[in-house]
Every structure is written in structure tokens, then in C-alpha cells.
XYZ file of C-alpha atoms in Angstrom:
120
model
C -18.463 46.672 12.607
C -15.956 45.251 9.706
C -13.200 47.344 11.247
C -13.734 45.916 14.805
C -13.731 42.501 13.903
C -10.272 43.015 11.291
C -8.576 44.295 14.166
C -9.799 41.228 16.458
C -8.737 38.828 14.253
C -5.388 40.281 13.872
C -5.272 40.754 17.414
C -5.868 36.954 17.224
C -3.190 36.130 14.985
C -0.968 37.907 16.473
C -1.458 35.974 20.104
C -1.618 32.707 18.270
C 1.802 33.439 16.284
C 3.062 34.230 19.471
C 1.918 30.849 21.723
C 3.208 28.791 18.165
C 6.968 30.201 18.820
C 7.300 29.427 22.083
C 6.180 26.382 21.759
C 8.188 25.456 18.787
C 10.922 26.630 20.898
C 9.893 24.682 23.981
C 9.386 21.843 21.939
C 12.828 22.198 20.044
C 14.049 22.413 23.796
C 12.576 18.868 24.582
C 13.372 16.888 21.695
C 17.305 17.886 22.219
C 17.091 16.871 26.229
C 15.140 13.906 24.665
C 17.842 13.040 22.572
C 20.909 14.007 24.656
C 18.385 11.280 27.190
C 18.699 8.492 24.307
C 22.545 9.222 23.961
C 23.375 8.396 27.545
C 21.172 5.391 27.724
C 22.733 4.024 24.726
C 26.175 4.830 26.175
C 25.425 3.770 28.905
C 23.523 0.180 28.195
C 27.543 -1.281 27.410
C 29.057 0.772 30.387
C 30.629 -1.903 32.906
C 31.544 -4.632 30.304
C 34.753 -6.061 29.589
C 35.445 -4.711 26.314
C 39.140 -3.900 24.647
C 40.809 -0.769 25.527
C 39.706 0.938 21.980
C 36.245 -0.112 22.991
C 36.802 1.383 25.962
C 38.365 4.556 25.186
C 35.338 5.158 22.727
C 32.861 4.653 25.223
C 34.625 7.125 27.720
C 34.673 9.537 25.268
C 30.770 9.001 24.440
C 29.806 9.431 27.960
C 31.755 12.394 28.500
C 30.465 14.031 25.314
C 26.902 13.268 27.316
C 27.508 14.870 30.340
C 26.401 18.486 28.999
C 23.554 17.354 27.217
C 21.777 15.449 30.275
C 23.200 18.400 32.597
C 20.987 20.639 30.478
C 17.614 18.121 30.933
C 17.953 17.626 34.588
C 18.253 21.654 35.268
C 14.772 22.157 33.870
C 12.431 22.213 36.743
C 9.703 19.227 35.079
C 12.695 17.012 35.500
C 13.345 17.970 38.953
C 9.748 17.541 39.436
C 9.188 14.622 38.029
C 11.963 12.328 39.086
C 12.278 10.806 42.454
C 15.218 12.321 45.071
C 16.922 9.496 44.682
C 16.899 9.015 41.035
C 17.654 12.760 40.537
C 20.957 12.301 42.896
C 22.188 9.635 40.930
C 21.485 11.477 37.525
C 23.538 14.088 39.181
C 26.473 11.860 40.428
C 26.835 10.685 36.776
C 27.031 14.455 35.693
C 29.814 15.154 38.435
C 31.516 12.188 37.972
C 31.020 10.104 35.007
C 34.240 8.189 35.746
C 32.433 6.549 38.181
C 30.119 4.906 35.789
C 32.851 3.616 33.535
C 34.831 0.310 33.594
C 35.538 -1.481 36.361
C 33.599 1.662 39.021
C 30.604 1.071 37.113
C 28.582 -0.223 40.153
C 25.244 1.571 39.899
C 25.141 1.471 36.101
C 21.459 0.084 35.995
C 20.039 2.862 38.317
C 21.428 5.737 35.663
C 19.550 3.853 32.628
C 16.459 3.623 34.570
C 16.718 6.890 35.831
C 17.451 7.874 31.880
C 14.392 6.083 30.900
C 12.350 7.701 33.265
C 9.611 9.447 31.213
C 8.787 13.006 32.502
């Protein structure tokens, strides 16, 4: 049965073409949250210093072109699942008001880089 087993195969294919786009897509998906992850950190990791005021502007405008990118990692549910209550809050404070963690108000700057490292 040469027929039987053609169509099986392409039955096969066919499932296995399917499963490699959404992954591709899921993986796609991951390496942008990863990234928009290694963005904040790295804006972050000078947030609170004295710097000069062009130093400063540049780094408010770096966080705040951040804020989207880690609002889109922490509404996918592994994150939610994977991150402590606490740590999640404070991911979320930073995404309501990254102000906050800028200049001077940057008290709980370490938390949001450890809470951006956290693998998950």
C-alpha cells in the first residue's frame, strides 16, 4: 500500500510544517521579549547615578522607549508564572511609572534589574 503510506507521509509533513511555524513564531516572540529584557537592564544598570543632564535626558528617553517592550514580556502568562508576586509588582510599577526609576526617585533600582534578569 504505496498510496497509503504517500498520503501518511504527507499527512506528516504537513503536521510537522505546521508545529515548525509556530514555533518559529513563538520563538521569534521570545527572542524580542528577550531582547526588549536586555534593553531595560542595560538602561537600567546606570539609572540612579549622578550623570550630566544630556546623560540624563538620554537615559530617560532609553527607558521610556523600554516600557512597551517589557510591557509586552510580562503580559505573557510564563512570565506571570514564573516570577515571584513581588518581583512581578515591581516589573509592573516600572511599566506604570518609569519616572520613578530615574534620577534622584530611583530607590528600588536594583530590584527591577534583578527582576529583569530573572530567567523564565
Amino acid at each position: 500500500d504505496i498510496a497509503a503510506n504517500l498520503e501518511a507521509q504527507k499527512d506528516a509533513t504537513s503536521v510537522r510544517d505546521k508545529e515548525h511555524g509556530e514555533y518559529s513564531a513563538e520563538r521569534t516572540e521570545s527572542e524580542q521579549c528577550a531582547g526588549a529584557l536586555e534593553a531595560a537592564v542595560k538602561v537600567l544598570s546606570g539609572a540612579g547615578e549622578k550623570k550630566k543632564a544630556f546623560l540624563e535626558t538620554m537615559q530617560e528617553a532609553q527607558v521610556l522607549s523600554v516600557v512597551d517592550g517589557i510591557r509586552t514580556v510580562v503580559s505573557r502568562p510564563a512570565v506571570s508564572k514564573a516570577m515571584a508576586a513581588r518581583d512581578l509588582q515591581m516589573v509592573e510599577r516600572f511599566i506604570q511609572h518609569p519616572e520613578d526609576f530615574m534620577g534622584s526617585r530611583a530607590g528600588g533600582f536594583l530590584s527591577a534589574v534583578q527582576i529583569a534578569n530573572n530567567p523564565f
